mmCIF file of C-alpha atoms and ligand atoms in Angstrom:
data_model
loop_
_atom_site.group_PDB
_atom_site.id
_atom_site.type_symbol
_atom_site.label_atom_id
_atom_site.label_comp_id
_atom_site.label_asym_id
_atom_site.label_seq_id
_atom_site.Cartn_x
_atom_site.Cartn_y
_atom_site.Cartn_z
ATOM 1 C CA UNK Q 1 200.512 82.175 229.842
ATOM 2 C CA UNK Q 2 201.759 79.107 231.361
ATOM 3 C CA UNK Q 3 204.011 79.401 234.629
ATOM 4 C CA UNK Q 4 204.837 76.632 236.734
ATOM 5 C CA UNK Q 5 203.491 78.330 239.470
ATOM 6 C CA UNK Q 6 200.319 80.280 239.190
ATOM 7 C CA UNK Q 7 201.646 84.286 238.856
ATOM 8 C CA UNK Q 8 201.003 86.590 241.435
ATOM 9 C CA UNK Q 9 197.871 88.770 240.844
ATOM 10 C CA UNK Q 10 197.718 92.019 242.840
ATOM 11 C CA UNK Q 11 195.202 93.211 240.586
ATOM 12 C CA UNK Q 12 192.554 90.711 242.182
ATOM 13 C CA UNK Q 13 192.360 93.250 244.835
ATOM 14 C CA UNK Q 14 191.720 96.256 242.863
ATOM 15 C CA UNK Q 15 189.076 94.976 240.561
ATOM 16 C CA UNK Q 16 186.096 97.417 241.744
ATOM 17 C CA UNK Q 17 185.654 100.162 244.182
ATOM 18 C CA UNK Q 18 184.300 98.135 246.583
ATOM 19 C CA UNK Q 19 187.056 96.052 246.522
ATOM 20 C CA UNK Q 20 189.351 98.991 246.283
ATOM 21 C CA UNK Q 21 187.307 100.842 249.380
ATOM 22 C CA UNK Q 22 187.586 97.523 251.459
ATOM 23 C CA UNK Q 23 191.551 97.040 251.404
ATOM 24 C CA UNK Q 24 192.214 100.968 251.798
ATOM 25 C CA UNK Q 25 195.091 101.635 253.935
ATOM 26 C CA UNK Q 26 194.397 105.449 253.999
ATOM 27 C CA UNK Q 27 191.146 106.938 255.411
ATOM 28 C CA UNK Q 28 190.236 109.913 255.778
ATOM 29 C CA UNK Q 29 187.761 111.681 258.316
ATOM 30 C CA UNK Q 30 186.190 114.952 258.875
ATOM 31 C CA UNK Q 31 187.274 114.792 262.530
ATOM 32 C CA UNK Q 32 191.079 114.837 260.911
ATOM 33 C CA UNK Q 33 190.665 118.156 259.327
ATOM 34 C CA UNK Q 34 191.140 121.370 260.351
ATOM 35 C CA UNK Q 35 189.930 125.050 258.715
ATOM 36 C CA UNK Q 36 192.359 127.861 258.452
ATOM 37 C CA UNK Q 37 190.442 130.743 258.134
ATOM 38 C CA UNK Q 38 191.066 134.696 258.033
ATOM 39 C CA UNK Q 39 188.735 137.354 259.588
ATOM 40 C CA UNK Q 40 189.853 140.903 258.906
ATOM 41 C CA UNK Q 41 188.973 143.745 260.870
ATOM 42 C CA UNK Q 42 186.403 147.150 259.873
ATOM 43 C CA UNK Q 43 185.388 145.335 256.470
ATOM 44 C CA UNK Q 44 181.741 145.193 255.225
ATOM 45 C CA UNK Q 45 182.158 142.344 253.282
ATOM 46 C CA UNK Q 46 184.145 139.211 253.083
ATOM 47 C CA UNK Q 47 186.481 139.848 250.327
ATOM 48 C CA UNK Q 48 188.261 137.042 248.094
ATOM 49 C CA UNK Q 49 191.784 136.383 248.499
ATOM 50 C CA UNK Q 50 193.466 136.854 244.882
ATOM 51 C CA UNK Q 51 196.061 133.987 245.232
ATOM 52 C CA UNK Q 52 194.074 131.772 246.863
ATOM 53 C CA UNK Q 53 190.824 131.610 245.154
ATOM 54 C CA UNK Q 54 187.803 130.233 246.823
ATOM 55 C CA UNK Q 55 189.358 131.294 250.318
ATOM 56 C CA UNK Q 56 188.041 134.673 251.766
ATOM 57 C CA UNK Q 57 188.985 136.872 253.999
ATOM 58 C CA UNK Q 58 185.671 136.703 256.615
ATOM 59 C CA UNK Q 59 183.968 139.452 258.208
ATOM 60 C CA UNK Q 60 182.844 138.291 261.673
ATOM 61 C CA UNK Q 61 179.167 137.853 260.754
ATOM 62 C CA UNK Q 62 180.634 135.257 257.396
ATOM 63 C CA UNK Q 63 183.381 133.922 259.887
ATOM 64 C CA UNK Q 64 180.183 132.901 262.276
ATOM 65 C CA UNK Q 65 178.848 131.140 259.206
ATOM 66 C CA UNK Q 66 181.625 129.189 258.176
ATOM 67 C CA UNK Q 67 182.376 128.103 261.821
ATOM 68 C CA UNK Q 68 178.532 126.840 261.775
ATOM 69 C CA UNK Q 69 179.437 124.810 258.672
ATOM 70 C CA UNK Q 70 182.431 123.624 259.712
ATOM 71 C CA UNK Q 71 180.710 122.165 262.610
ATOM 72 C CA UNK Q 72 178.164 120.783 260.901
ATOM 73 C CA UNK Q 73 180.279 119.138 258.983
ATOM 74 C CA UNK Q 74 181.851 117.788 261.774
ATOM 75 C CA UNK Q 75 185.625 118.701 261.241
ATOM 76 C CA UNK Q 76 188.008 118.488 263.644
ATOM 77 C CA UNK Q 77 188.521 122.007 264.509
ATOM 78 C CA UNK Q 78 188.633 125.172 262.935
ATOM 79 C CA UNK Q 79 191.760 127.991 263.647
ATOM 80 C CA UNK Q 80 191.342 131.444 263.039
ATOM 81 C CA UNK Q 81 193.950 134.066 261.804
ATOM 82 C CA UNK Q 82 192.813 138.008 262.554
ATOM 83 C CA UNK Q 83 194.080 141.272 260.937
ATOM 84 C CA UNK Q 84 193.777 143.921 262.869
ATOM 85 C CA UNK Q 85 192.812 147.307 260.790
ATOM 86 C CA UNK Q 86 195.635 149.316 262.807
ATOM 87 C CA UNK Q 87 199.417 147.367 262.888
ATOM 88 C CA UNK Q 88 201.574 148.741 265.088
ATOM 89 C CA UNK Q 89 206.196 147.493 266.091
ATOM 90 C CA UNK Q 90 205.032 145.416 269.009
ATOM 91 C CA UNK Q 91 201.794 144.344 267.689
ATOM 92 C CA UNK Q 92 199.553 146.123 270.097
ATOM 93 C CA UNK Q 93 196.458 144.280 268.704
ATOM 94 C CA UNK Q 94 197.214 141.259 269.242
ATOM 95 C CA UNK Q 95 196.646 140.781 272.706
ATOM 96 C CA UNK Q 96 194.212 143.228 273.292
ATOM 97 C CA UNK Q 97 191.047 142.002 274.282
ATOM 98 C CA UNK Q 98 189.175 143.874 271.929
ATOM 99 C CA UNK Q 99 191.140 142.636 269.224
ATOM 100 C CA UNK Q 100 189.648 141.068 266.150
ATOM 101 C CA UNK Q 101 191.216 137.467 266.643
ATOM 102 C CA UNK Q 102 189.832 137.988 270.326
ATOM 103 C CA UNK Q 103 186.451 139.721 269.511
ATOM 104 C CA UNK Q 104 186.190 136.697 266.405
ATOM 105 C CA UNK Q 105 186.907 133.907 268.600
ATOM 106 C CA UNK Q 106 184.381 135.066 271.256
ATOM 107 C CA UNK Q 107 181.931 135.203 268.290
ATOM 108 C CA UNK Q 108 182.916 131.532 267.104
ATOM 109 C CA UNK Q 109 182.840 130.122 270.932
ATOM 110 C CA UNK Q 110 179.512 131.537 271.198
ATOM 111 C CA UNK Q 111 178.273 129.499 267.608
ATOM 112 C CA UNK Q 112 179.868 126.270 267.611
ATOM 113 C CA UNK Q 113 180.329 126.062 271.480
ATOM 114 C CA UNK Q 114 182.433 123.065 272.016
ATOM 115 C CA UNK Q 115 181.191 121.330 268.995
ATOM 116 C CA UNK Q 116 184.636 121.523 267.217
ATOM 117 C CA UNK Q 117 188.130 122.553 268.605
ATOM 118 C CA UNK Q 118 188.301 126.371 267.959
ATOM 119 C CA UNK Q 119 191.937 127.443 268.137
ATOM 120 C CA UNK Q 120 193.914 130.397 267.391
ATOM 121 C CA UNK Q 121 197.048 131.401 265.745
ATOM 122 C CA UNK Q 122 199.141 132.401 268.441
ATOM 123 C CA UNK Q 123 202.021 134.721 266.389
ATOM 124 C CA UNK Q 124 203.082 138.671 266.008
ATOM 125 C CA UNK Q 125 203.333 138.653 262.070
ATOM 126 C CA UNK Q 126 199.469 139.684 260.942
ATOM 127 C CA UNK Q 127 199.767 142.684 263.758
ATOM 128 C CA UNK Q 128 203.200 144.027 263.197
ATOM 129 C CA UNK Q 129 203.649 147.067 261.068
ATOM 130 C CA UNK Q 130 206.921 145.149 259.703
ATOM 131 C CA UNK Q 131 205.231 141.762 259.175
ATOM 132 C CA UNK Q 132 207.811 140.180 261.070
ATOM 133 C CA UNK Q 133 206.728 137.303 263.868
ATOM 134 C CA UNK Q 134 207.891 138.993 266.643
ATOM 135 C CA UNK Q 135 209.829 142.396 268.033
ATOM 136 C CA UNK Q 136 212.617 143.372 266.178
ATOM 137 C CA UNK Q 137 216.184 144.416 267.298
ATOM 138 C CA UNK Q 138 217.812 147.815 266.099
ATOM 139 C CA UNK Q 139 219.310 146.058 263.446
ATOM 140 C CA UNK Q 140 216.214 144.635 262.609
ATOM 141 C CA UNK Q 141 216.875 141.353 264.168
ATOM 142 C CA UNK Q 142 213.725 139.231 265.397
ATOM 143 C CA UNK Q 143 214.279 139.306 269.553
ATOM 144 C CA UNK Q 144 213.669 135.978 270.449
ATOM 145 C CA UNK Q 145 213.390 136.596 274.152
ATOM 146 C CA UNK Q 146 211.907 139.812 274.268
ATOM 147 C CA UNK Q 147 209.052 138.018 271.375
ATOM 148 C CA UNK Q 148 208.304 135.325 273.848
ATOM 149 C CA UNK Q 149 206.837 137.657 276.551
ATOM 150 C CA UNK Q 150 204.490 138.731 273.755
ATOM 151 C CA UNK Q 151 203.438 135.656 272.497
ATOM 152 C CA UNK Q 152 202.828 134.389 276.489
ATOM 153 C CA UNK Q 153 200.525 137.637 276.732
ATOM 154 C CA UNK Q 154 198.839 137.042 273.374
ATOM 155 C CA UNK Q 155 198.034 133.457 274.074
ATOM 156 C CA UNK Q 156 196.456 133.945 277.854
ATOM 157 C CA UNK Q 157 194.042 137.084 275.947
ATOM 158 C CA UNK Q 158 193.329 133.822 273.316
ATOM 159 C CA UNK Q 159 192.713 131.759 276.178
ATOM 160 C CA UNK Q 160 190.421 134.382 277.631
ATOM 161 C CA UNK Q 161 189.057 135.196 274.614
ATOM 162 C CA UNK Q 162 187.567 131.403 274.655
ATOM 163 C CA UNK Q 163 190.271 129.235 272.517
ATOM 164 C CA UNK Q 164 190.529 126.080 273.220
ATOM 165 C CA UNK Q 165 193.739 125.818 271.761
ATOM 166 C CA UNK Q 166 196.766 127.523 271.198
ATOM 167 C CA UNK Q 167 199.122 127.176 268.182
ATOM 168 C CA UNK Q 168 202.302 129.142 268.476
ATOM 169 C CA UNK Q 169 203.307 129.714 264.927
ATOM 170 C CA UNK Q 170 206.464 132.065 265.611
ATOM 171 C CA UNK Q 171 209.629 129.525 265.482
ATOM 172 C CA UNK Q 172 211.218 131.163 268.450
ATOM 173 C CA UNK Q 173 212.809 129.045 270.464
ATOM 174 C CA UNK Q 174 211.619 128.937 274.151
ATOM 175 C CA UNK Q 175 208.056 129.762 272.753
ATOM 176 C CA UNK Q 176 205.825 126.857 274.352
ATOM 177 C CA UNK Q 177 207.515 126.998 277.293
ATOM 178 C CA UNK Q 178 206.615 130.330 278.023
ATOM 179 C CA UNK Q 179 203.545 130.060 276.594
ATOM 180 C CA UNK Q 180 202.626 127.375 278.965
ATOM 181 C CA UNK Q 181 204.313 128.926 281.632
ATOM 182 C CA UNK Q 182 201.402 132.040 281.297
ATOM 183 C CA UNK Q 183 198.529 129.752 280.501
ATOM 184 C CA UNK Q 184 199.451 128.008 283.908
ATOM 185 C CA UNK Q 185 199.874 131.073 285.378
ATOM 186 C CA UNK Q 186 196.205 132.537 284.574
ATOM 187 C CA UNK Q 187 194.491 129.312 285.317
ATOM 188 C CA UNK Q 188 194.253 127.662 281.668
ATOM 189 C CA UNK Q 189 195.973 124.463 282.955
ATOM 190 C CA UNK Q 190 194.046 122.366 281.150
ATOM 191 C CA UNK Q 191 194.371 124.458 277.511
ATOM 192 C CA UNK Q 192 196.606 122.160 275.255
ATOM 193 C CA UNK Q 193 199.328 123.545 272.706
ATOM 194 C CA UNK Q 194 199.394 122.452 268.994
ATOM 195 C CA UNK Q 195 203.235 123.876 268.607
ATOM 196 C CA UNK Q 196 204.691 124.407 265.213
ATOM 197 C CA UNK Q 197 207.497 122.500 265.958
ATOM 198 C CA UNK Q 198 208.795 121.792 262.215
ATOM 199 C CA UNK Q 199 208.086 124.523 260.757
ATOM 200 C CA UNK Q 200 210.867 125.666 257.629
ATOM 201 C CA UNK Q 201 211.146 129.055 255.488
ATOM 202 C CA UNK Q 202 209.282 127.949 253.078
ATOM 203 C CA UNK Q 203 208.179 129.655 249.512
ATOM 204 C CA UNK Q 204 205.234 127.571 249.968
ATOM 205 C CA UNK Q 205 203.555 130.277 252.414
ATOM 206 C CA UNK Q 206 203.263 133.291 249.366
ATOM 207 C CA UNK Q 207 199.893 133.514 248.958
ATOM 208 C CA UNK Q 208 199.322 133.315 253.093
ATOM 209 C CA UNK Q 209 201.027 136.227 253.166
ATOM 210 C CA UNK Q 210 198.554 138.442 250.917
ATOM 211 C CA UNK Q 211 195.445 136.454 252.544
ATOM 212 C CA UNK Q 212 196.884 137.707 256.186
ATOM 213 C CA UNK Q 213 198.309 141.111 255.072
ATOM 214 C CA UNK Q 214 201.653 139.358 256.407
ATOM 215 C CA UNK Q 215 204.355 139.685 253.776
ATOM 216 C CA UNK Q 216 207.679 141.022 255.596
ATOM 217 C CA UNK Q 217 208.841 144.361 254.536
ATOM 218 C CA UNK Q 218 211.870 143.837 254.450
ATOM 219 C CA UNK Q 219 214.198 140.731 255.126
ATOM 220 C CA UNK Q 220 212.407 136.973 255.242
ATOM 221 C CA UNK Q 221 212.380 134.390 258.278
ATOM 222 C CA UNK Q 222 215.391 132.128 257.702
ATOM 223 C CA UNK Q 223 216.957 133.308 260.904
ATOM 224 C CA UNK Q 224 214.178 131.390 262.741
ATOM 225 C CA UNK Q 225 212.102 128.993 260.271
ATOM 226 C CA UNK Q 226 214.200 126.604 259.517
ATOM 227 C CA UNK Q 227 216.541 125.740 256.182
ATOM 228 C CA UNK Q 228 214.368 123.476 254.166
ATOM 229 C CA UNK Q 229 218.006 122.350 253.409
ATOM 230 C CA UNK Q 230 218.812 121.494 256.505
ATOM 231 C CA UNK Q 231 219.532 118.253 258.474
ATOM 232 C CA UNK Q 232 216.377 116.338 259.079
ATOM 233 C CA UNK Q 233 217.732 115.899 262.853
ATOM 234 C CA UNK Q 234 216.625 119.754 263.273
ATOM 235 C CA UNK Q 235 213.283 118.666 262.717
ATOM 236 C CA UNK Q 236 213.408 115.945 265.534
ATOM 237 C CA UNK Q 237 215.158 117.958 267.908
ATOM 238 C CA UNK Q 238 212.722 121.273 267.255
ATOM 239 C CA UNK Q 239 209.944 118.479 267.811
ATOM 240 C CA UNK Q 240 211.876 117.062 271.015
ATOM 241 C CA UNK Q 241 212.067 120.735 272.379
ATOM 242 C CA UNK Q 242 208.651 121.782 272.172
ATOM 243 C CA UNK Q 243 207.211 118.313 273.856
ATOM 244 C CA UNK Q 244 209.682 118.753 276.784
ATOM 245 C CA UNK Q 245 208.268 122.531 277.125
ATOM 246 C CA UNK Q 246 204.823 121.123 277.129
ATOM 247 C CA UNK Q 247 203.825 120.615 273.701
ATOM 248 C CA UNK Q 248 200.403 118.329 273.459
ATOM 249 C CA UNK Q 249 200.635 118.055 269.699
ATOM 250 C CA UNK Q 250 203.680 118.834 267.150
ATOM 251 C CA UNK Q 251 202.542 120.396 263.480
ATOM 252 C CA UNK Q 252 205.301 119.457 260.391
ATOM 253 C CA UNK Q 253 205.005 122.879 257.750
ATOM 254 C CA UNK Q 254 204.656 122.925 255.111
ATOM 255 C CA UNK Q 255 202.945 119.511 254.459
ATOM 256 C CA UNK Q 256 203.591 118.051 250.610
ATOM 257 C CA UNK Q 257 207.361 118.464 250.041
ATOM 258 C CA UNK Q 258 207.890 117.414 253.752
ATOM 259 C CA UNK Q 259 206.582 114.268 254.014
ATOM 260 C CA UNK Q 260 209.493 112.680 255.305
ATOM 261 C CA UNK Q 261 209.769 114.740 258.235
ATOM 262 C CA UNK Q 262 205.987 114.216 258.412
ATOM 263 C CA UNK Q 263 206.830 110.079 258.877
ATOM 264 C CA UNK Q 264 210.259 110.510 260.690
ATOM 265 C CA UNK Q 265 208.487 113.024 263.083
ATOM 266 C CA UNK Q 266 205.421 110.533 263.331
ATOM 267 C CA UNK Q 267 208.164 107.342 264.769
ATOM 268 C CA UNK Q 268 209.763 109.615 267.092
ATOM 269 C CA UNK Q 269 206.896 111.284 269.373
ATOM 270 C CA UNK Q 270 204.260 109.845 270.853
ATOM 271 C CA UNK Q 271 201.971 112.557 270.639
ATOM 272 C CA UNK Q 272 199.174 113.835 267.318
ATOM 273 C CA UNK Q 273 201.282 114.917 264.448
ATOM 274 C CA UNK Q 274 199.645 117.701 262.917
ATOM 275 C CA UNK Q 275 200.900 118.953 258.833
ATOM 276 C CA UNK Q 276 199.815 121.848 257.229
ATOM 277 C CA UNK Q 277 198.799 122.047 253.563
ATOM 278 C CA UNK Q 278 200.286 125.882 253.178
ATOM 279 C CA UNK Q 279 198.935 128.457 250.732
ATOM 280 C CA UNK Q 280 201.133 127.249 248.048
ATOM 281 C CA UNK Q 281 200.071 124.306 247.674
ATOM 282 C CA UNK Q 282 196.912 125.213 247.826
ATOM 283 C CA UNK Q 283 197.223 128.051 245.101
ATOM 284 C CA UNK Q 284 199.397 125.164 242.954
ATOM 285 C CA UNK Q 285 196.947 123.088 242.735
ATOM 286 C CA UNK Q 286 194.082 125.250 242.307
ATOM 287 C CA UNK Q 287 195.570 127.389 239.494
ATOM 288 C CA UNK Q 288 196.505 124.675 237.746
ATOM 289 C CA UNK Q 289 192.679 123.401 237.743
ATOM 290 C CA UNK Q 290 192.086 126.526 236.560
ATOM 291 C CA UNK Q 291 193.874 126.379 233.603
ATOM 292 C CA UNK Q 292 192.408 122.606 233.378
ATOM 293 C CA UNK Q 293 195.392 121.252 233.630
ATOM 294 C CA UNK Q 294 194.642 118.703 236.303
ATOM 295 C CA UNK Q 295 191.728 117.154 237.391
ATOM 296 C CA UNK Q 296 190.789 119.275 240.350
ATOM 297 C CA UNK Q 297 188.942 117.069 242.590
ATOM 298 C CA UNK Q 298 191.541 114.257 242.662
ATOM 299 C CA UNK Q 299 194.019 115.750 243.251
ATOM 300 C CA UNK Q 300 193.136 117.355 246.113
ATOM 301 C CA UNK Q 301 192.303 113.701 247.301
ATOM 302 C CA UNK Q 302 195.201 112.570 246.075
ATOM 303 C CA UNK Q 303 197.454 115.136 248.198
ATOM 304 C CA UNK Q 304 195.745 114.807 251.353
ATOM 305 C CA UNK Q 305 195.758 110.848 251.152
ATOM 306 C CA UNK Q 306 199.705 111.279 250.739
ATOM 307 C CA UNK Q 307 200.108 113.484 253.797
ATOM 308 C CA UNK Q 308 197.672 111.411 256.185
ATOM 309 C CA UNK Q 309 199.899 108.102 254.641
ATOM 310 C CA UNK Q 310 203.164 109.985 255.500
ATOM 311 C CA UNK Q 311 202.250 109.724 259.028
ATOM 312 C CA UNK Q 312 199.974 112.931 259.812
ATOM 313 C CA UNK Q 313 196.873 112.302 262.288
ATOM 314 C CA UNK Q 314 195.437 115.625 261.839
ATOM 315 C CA UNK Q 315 195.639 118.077 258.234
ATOM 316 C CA UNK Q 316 195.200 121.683 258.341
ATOM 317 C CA UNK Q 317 193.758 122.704 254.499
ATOM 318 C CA UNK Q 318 191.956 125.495 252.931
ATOM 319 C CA UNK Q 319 189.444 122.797 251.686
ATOM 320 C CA UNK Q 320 188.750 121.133 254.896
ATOM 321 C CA UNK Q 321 184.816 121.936 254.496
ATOM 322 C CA UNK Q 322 184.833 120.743 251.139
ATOM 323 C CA UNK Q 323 186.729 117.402 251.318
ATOM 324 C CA UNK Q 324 184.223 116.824 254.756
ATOM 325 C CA UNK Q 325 181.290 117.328 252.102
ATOM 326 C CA UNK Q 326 183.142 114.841 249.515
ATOM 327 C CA UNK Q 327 183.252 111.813 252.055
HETATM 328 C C1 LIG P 401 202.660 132.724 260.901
HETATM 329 C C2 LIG P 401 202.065 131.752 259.940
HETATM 330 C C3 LIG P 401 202.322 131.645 258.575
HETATM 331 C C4 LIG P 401 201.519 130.615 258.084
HETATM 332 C C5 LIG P 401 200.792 130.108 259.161
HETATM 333 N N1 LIG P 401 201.162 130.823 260.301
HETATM 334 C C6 LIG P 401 203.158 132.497 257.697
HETATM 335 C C7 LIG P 401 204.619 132.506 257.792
HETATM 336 O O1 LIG P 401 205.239 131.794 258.593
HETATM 337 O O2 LIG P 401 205.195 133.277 257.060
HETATM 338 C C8 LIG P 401 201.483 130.123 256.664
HETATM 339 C C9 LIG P 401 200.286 129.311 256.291
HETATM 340 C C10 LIG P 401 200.101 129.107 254.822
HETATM 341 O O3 LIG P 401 200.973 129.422 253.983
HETATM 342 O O4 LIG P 401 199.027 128.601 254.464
HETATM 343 N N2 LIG P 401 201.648 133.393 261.642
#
């Protein structure tokens, strides 16, 4: 090889892991990562989750356990889904105090204490009968306005309940202003709001559905998730809305085919950008392991390196506890 000049050699800095490990631009931390995790009501024993294997849905004694862990481990938080063993139009259990997410996030307060963030899923859809996020309209419509009073009442019995967060899941619009509005109201002034800001209709969120007993029966949620067609400006603006209701923190959903809201949303706020890694992706990548197809392990690296690069401070994923094992 002879060049007049000596040729440029970015493969100097790539030569061994150490090397590699050293120039890293992507980290990632336990502290970043938060658990999803389902406790059902009235069962004896945490049962698997067909579409999502390796992800259970938790009695309260195995949620306990996995809260412990995922302490231990020193995530950044853990948030809990409940489904209630009775689902009623307006969701009854959902704000009761003796609810399961209620009765499970006393339990959790009570194991981890305020070693991790333990938030809640503030939403209608796991205690309708209909599986829709919110009360419906006689033609079936979700009621925006009449849905926010319920999600204001279900996140003050969260509050109560011990959350330290709240994460309004619901896409209506209005909904973290009115949830704030109640948490000031009952005293919880100083409980923060991860809103779902970007959240779109996404195909990604199948196997959530059979995991949280959540699957519409009839109709979908494009009316109020958002077109994954549709201008990126939505995305901003949701984001814009929620902040200037009194959002603390702004989640992108799903995570992997969104990554350029993830790093548009990132520029514009000043605020943590949460992204989920949904179901789907979850199921995707895990199925195709299965088959051994992919190599398992780094692939899950791989994805959650791409989201935290996008722009992301803080991932939600079903392997939270094992990726804070893995570093
Ligand atoms: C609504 C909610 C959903 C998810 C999180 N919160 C379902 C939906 O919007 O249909 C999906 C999460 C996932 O797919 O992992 N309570």
């Amino acid at each position: 090889m002879s060049a007049e000049y000596p040729i440029a050699r970015p493969r100097r800095l790539r030569r061994s892991p150490a090397m590699r490990r050293m120039v890293a631009g992507t980290r990632l931390h336990p502290a970043d990562l938060i658990l999803p995790v389902f406790v059902k009501e009235g069962i004896a024993e945490p049962q698997p989750v067909a579409s999502m294997p390796g992800v259970l849905q938790h009695t309260r004694d195995s949620l306990r356990k996995a809260a412990h862990e995922a302490a231990e481990l020193g995530l950044g938080g853990i948030i809990l889904f409940g489904i209630p063993a009775v689902k009623d139009a307006r969701g009854s259990a959902a704000d009761d105090p003796d609810g399961i997410l209620q009765v499970a996030l006393r339990d959790v307060t009570a194991e981890v204490g305020d070693a991790i963030v333990v938030m809640a899923d503030t939403c209608l859809d796991e205690f309708t009968d209909n599986g829709h996020c919110g009360l419906l309209t006689p033609s079936g419509d979700v009621d925006n306005d009449a849905t926010l009073e319920r999600y204001a009442s279900i996140a003050v019995a969260q509050a109560a309940a011990g959350s330290q967060m709240v994460a309004p899941s619901g896409m209506m619009d209005g909904q973290v202003g009115a949830i704030r509005a109640a948490l000031d109201g009952a005293g919880y002034t100083d409980l923060p709001i991860l809103a779902y800001s970007a959240k779109y209709a996404s195909a990604f969120y199948g196997p959530f559905r059979d995991a949280a007993e959540c699957a519409p029966q009839f109709g979908d949620r494009s009316t109020h998730q958002q077109d994954p067609a549709g201008p990126l400006e939505e995305a901003l603006r949701e984001v814009r809305l929620d902040i200037a209701e009194g959002a603390d923190a702004v989640m992108v959903k799903p995570a992997m085919a969104y990554l350029d809201v993830i790093t548009r949303v990132r520029d514009e706020v000043d605020v943590p950008v949460a992204a989920y890694q949904v179901s789907g992706e979850y199921a995707m990548i895990e199925a195709a392991a299965a088959n051994g197809w992919v190599d398992r392990d780094r692939m899950i690296m791989e994805s959650l390196v791409a989201i935290r690069r996008a722009g992301a401070d803080l991932i939600l994923t079903y392997w939270a506890a094992e990726v804070a094992r893995r570093l």
